[in-house]
Amino acid sequence: MHILEGMLPAQWAIFWWVVTAVILVVGIYQLNKVVRKDREILPLLAISGAFIFVLSSLKLPSAVTMSSSHPTGTGLASVTFGPAITTVLCAIVLLFQTLFLAHGGLTTLGANCFAMGFFGPLLAWGIFKLLQKTSVNLYVTVFLAALTAGFSSYVMTAFQLSLAHGMENFAGFLAIFALTQIPLAILESLIIVVAFKYIAKIKGDFLIKTKTISEEQLEKINA
């Protein structure tokens, strides 16, 4: 999913850097606010970041288009901390991967961070909050949010490349980037549901502090 170095013209690389920089400023502000309010939330923050790093570092073959893809790992951070803080976590992960794992590039870091760290998590967070107001099972809600975070990030990547190289290529980019993600997004979402359930059972107070779930929902989980 990482857009490689040199795949975006300078004007588009700069554009996505500027947009992402604004989001990062907001995210850093929110992150500092959350940590200052309760430093005990740091373990959940670390776990969310670790999911992004580990899962997005995996390069796996896909049977859909005979190419390769990787999970994004942003689903957990999306539902627990929201899109802005998730963008900060992704920026750190993507910078490390660019420098040490040859994933992506420095000029395309802004675009990659926007797609994987903000756009996907924003939609995931919105779906999570929306479905929480319904009778949909909490774990189904987490699954759908995580699925959205992973898949929509690839759709945005295809859109970014199409903007730079011609919108007539959108279908082709979508086939390459999005279709390869379908089976991985499903698997990734199941893993995130298991992780969410484990956190809720062991440290459910973390999820209450971030207003991810209510005390009533936690009581139902532990019942």
mmCIF file of C-alpha atoms in Angstrom:
data_model
loop_
_atom_site.group_PDB
_atom_site.id
_atom_site.type_symbol
_atom_site.label_atom_id
_atom_site.label_comp_id
_atom_site.label_asym_id
_atom_site.label_seq_id
_atom_site.Cartn_x
_atom_site.Cartn_y
_atom_site.Cartn_z
ATOM 1 C CA MET A 1 0.000 0.000 0.000
ATOM 2 C CA HIS A 2 2.928 2.356 0.582
ATOM 3 C CA ILE A 3 3.366 4.704 -2.361
ATOM 4 C CA LEU A 4 7.021 4.402 -3.310
ATOM 5 C CA GLU A 5 9.537 7.224 -3.534
ATOM 6 C CA GLY A 6 9.179 9.129 -6.795
ATOM 7 C CA MET A 7 5.684 7.887 -7.659
ATOM 8 C CA LEU A 8 4.100 11.279 -6.974
ATOM 9 C CA PRO A 9 4.927 14.503 -8.822
ATOM 10 C CA ALA A 10 6.423 17.196 -6.582
ATOM 11 C CA GLN A 11 3.244 19.275 -6.417
ATOM 12 C CA TRP A 12 1.176 16.351 -5.197
ATOM 13 C CA ALA A 13 3.831 15.175 -2.757
ATOM 14 C CA ILE A 14 3.930 18.680 -1.263
ATOM 15 C CA PHE A 15 0.131 18.914 -1.189
ATOM 16 C CA TRP A 16 -0.263 15.718 0.836
ATOM 17 C CA TRP A 17 2.591 16.722 3.130
ATOM 18 C CA VAL A 18 0.846 20.032 3.915
ATOM 19 C CA VAL A 19 -2.546 18.393 4.528
ATOM 20 C CA THR A 20 -1.014 15.722 6.740
ATOM 21 C CA ALA A 21 1.059 18.279 8.652
ATOM 22 C CA VAL A 22 -2.118 20.110 9.684
ATOM 23 C CA ILE A 23 -3.674 16.842 10.880
ATOM 24 C CA LEU A 24 -0.498 15.981 12.788
ATOM 25 C CA VAL A 25 -0.609 19.292 14.652
ATOM 26 C CA VAL A 26 -4.157 18.521 15.768
ATOM 27 C CA GLY A 27 -3.222 14.932 16.595
ATOM 28 C CA ILE A 28 -0.210 15.901 18.695
ATOM 29 C CA TYR A 29 -2.361 18.383 20.609
ATOM 30 C CA GLN A 30 -5.000 15.709 21.287
ATOM 31 C CA LEU A 31 -2.349 13.165 22.218
ATOM 32 C CA ASN A 32 -0.711 15.501 24.731
ATOM 33 C CA LYS A 33 -4.125 16.302 26.175
ATOM 34 C CA VAL A 34 -4.990 12.626 26.630
ATOM 35 C CA VAL A 35 -1.635 11.756 28.200
ATOM 36 C CA ARG A 36 -1.683 14.761 30.553
ATOM 37 C CA LYS A 37 -5.169 13.835 31.685
ATOM 38 C CA ASP A 38 -4.240 10.240 32.547
ATOM 39 C CA ARG A 39 -0.785 8.751 32.017
ATOM 40 C CA GLU A 40 -2.181 5.294 32.777
ATOM 41 C CA ILE A 41 -3.541 5.335 29.235
ATOM 42 C CA LEU A 42 -0.004 4.982 27.843
ATOM 43 C CA PRO A 43 -0.097 1.136 27.732
ATOM 44 C CA LEU A 44 -3.184 1.209 25.480
ATOM 45 C CA LEU A 45 -1.490 3.836 23.332
ATOM 46 C CA ALA A 46 1.592 1.623 23.066
ATOM 47 C CA ILE A 47 -0.483 -1.440 22.148
ATOM 48 C CA SER A 48 -2.342 0.516 19.460
ATOM 49 C CA GLY A 49 0.931 1.746 17.994
ATOM 50 C CA ALA A 50 2.452 -1.726 18.139
ATOM 51 C CA PHE A 51 -0.465 -3.145 16.137
ATOM 52 C CA ILE A 52 0.122 -0.562 13.425
ATOM 53 C CA PHE A 53 3.842 -1.243 13.296
ATOM 54 C CA VAL A 54 3.729 -5.038 13.331
ATOM 55 C CA LEU A 55 0.799 -5.562 10.965
ATOM 56 C CA SER A 56 1.787 -2.872 8.465
ATOM 57 C CA SER A 57 5.337 -4.246 8.341
ATOM 58 C CA LEU A 58 4.081 -7.583 7.045
ATOM 59 C CA LYS A 59 4.303 -7.978 3.283
ATOM 60 C CA LEU A 60 2.046 -10.824 2.290
ATOM 61 C CA PRO A 61 1.160 -12.373 -1.090
ATOM 62 C CA SER A 62 -2.403 -11.951 -2.295
ATOM 63 C CA ALA A 63 -4.286 -14.499 -4.374
ATOM 64 C CA VAL A 64 -6.667 -11.824 -5.650
ATOM 65 C CA THR A 65 -4.351 -10.064 -8.093
ATOM 66 C CA MET A 66 -1.226 -12.217 -7.762
ATOM 67 C CA SER A 67 0.585 -9.285 -6.138
ATOM 68 C CA SER A 68 1.373 -8.452 -2.519
ATOM 69 C CA SER A 69 -0.223 -6.326 0.147
ATOM 70 C CA HIS A 70 -0.158 -5.784 3.893
ATOM 71 C CA PRO A 71 -2.566 -5.033 6.732
ATOM 72 C CA THR A 72 -2.678 -1.499 8.121
ATOM 73 C CA GLY A 73 -3.213 -2.323 11.789
ATOM 74 C CA THR A 74 -4.990 1.003 12.377
ATOM 75 C CA GLY A 75 -8.368 -0.388 13.436
ATOM 76 C CA LEU A 76 -7.593 -0.587 17.151
ATOM 77 C CA ALA A 77 -6.182 2.942 17.367
ATOM 78 C CA SER A 78 -9.062 4.266 15.269
ATOM 79 C CA VAL A 79 -11.776 3.118 17.662
ATOM 80 C CA THR A 80 -9.870 3.876 20.868
ATOM 81 C CA PHE A 81 -8.191 7.214 20.104
ATOM 82 C CA GLY A 82 -9.772 8.566 16.934
ATOM 83 C CA PRO A 83 -8.275 9.542 13.558
ATOM 84 C CA ALA A 84 -6.036 12.472 14.569
ATOM 85 C CA ILE A 85 -4.045 10.541 17.190
ATOM 86 C CA THR A 86 -3.942 7.525 14.873
ATOM 87 C CA THR A 87 -2.314 9.793 12.275
ATOM 88 C CA VAL A 88 0.462 10.611 14.748
ATOM 89 C CA LEU A 89 1.057 6.930 15.480
ATOM 90 C CA CYS A 90 1.092 6.132 11.760
ATOM 91 C CA ALA A 91 3.521 8.951 11.011
ATOM 92 C CA ILE A 92 6.027 7.493 13.476
ATOM 93 C CA VAL A 93 5.577 3.974 12.094
ATOM 94 C CA LEU A 94 5.766 5.020 8.434
ATOM 95 C CA LEU A 95 8.867 7.141 9.029
ATOM 96 C CA PHE A 96 10.604 4.178 10.657
ATOM 97 C CA GLN A 97 9.531 1.852 7.851
ATOM 98 C CA THR A 98 10.731 4.328 5.228
ATOM 99 C CA LEU A 99 14.159 4.734 6.814
ATOM 100 C CA PHE A 100 14.844 1.156 7.870
ATOM 101 C CA LEU A 101 12.536 -1.190 5.926
ATOM 102 C CA ALA A 102 12.444 0.531 2.523
ATOM 103 C CA HIS A 103 8.634 0.781 2.664
ATOM 104 C CA GLY A 104 7.294 3.902 0.998
ATOM 105 C CA GLY A 105 9.405 7.038 0.715
ATOM 106 C CA LEU A 106 10.127 10.373 2.349
ATOM 107 C CA THR A 107 8.521 12.455 -0.397
ATOM 108 C CA THR A 108 5.421 10.238 -0.337
ATOM 109 C CA LEU A 109 5.257 10.015 3.450
ATOM 110 C CA GLY A 110 2.572 12.695 3.638
ATOM 111 C CA ALA A 111 0.346 10.871 1.155
ATOM 112 C CA ASN A 112 0.887 7.485 2.795
ATOM 113 C CA CYS A 113 0.202 8.901 6.232
ATOM 114 C CA PHE A 114 -2.991 10.592 5.060
ATOM 115 C CA ALA A 115 -4.346 7.429 3.437
ATOM 116 C CA MET A 116 -3.365 4.932 6.119
ATOM 117 C CA GLY A 117 -3.260 7.146 9.193
ATOM 118 C CA PHE A 118 -6.182 9.519 8.708
ATOM 119 C CA PHE A 119 -8.632 8.714 5.919
ATOM 120 C CA GLY A 120 -9.158 5.042 6.792
ATOM 121 C CA PRO A 121 -9.242 5.674 10.559
ATOM 122 C CA LEU A 122 -11.630 8.628 10.101
ATOM 123 C CA LEU A 123 -14.182 6.443 8.328
ATOM 124 C CA ALA A 124 -13.603 3.627 10.830
ATOM 125 C CA TRP A 125 -14.102 5.963 13.782
ATOM 126 C CA GLY A 126 -17.279 7.349 12.228
ATOM 127 C CA ILE A 127 -18.727 3.879 11.626
ATOM 128 C CA PHE A 128 -17.789 2.788 15.151
ATOM 129 C CA LYS A 129 -19.509 5.790 16.748
ATOM 130 C CA LEU A 130 -22.547 5.437 14.488
ATOM 131 C CA LEU A 131 -23.064 1.718 15.126
ATOM 132 C CA GLN A 132 -22.600 2.183 18.865
ATOM 133 C CA LYS A 133 -25.899 4.056 18.833
ATOM 134 C CA THR A 134 -27.626 0.976 17.425
ATOM 135 C CA SER A 135 -28.244 -2.530 18.701
ATOM 136 C CA VAL A 136 -25.387 -3.993 16.645
ATOM 137 C CA ASN A 137 -23.105 -6.237 18.703
ATOM 138 C CA LEU A 138 -20.018 -4.412 20.002
ATOM 139 C CA TYR A 139 -17.568 -6.898 18.489
ATOM 140 C CA VAL A 140 -19.333 -6.776 15.132
ATOM 141 C CA THR A 141 -19.041 -3.003 15.345
ATOM 142 C CA VAL A 142 -15.295 -3.241 16.003
ATOM 143 C CA PHE A 143 -14.914 -5.702 13.123
ATOM 144 C CA LEU A 144 -16.715 -3.437 10.652
ATOM 145 C CA ALA A 145 -14.738 -0.411 11.815
ATOM 146 C CA ALA A 146 -11.416 -2.227 11.456
ATOM 147 C CA LEU A 147 -12.454 -3.581 8.053
ATOM 148 C CA THR A 148 -13.255 -0.060 6.920
ATOM 149 C CA ALA A 149 -9.956 1.303 8.225
ATOM 150 C CA GLY A 150 -7.933 -1.239 6.282
ATOM 151 C CA PHE A 151 -9.835 -1.321 3.012
ATOM 152 C CA SER A 152 -10.590 2.384 2.624
ATOM 153 C CA SER A 153 -6.915 3.256 3.102
ATOM 154 C CA TYR A 154 -6.160 1.374 -0.112
ATOM 155 C CA VAL A 155 -9.029 3.072 -1.917
ATOM 156 C CA MET A 156 -7.548 6.437 -0.939
ATOM 157 C CA THR A 157 -4.117 5.327 -2.143
ATOM 158 C CA ALA A 158 -5.618 4.473 -5.528
ATOM 159 C CA PHE A 159 -7.325 7.869 -5.591
ATOM 160 C CA GLN A 160 -4.091 9.702 -4.719
ATOM 161 C CA LEU A 161 -2.229 7.996 -7.537
ATOM 162 C CA SER A 162 -5.081 8.717 -9.944
ATOM 163 C CA LEU A 163 -5.045 12.400 -9.069
ATOM 164 C CA ALA A 164 -1.345 12.482 -9.887
ATOM 165 C CA HIS A 165 -1.404 10.305 -13.006
ATOM 166 C CA GLY A 166 -4.889 10.740 -14.453
ATOM 167 C CA MET A 167 -8.323 9.826 -13.077
ATOM 168 C CA GLU A 168 -8.841 7.516 -16.049
ATOM 169 C CA ASN A 169 -6.394 5.180 -14.278
ATOM 170 C CA PHE A 170 -8.470 5.013 -11.096
ATOM 171 C CA ALA A 171 -10.070 1.654 -11.901
ATOM 172 C CA GLY A 172 -6.668 0.145 -12.624
ATOM 173 C CA PHE A 173 -5.096 1.505 -9.451
ATOM 174 C CA LEU A 174 -8.144 0.401 -7.473
ATOM 175 C CA ALA A 175 -7.819 -3.131 -8.805
ATOM 176 C CA ILE A 176 -4.151 -3.281 -7.850
ATOM 177 C CA PHE A 177 -4.336 -1.631 -4.449
ATOM 178 C CA ALA A 178 -7.851 -2.303 -3.157
ATOM 179 C CA LEU A 179 -8.644 -5.823 -4.359
ATOM 180 C CA THR A 180 -5.446 -7.209 -2.873
ATOM 181 C CA GLN A 181 -6.557 -5.876 0.485
ATOM 182 C CA ILE A 182 -9.930 -7.639 0.755
ATOM 183 C CA PRO A 183 -8.785 -10.968 2.289
ATOM 184 C CA LEU A 184 -6.142 -9.252 4.427
ATOM 185 C CA ALA A 185 -8.602 -6.668 5.723
ATOM 186 C CA ILE A 186 -10.958 -9.440 6.832
ATOM 187 C CA LEU A 187 -8.172 -11.352 8.597
ATOM 188 C CA GLU A 188 -6.780 -8.181 10.156
ATOM 189 C CA SER A 189 -10.227 -7.186 11.433
ATOM 190 C CA LEU A 190 -10.683 -10.552 13.136
ATOM 191 C CA ILE A 191 -7.316 -10.160 14.858
ATOM 192 C CA ILE A 192 -8.238 -6.675 16.057
ATOM 193 C CA VAL A 193 -11.566 -7.923 17.412
ATOM 194 C CA VAL A 194 -9.718 -10.563 19.445
ATOM 195 C CA ALA A 195 -7.282 -7.927 20.736
ATOM 196 C CA PHE A 196 -10.143 -5.561 21.589
ATOM 197 C CA LYS A 197 -11.980 -8.305 23.458
ATOM 198 C CA TYR A 198 -8.834 -9.188 25.408
ATOM 199 C CA ILE A 199 -8.227 -5.549 26.378
ATOM 200 C CA ALA A 200 -11.865 -5.130 27.392
ATOM 201 C CA LYS A 201 -11.673 -8.212 29.609
ATOM 202 C CA ILE A 202 -8.291 -7.424 31.203
ATOM 203 C CA LYS A 203 -8.152 -3.617 31.218
ATOM 204 C CA GLY A 204 -11.630 -2.447 30.367
ATOM 205 C CA ASP A 205 -11.084 0.740 32.368
ATOM 206 C CA PHE A 206 -8.684 1.858 29.617
ATOM 207 C CA LEU A 207 -11.518 1.774 27.104
ATOM 208 C CA ILE A 208 -13.785 3.693 29.455
ATOM 209 C CA LYS A 209 -11.151 6.405 29.973
ATOM 210 C CA THR A 210 -10.888 6.934 26.211
ATOM 211 C CA LYS A 211 -14.710 6.868 25.964
ATOM 212 C CA THR A 212 -14.472 3.924 23.584
ATOM 213 C CA ILE A 213 -17.120 2.016 25.520
ATOM 214 C CA SER A 214 -19.479 2.868 28.363
ATOM 215 C CA GLU A 215 -19.510 1.340 31.837
ATOM 216 C CA GLU A 216 -22.738 -0.414 30.870
ATOM 217 C CA GLN A 217 -21.061 -2.023 27.873
ATOM 218 C CA LEU A 218 -18.124 -3.113 30.034
ATOM 219 C CA GLU A 219 -20.514 -4.729 32.508
ATOM 220 C CA LYS A 220 -22.078 -6.713 29.670
ATOM 221 C CA ILE A 221 -18.621 -7.811 28.471
ATOM 222 C CA ASN A 222 -17.654 -9.035 31.933
ATOM 223 C CA ALA A 223 -21.034 -10.637 32.631
#
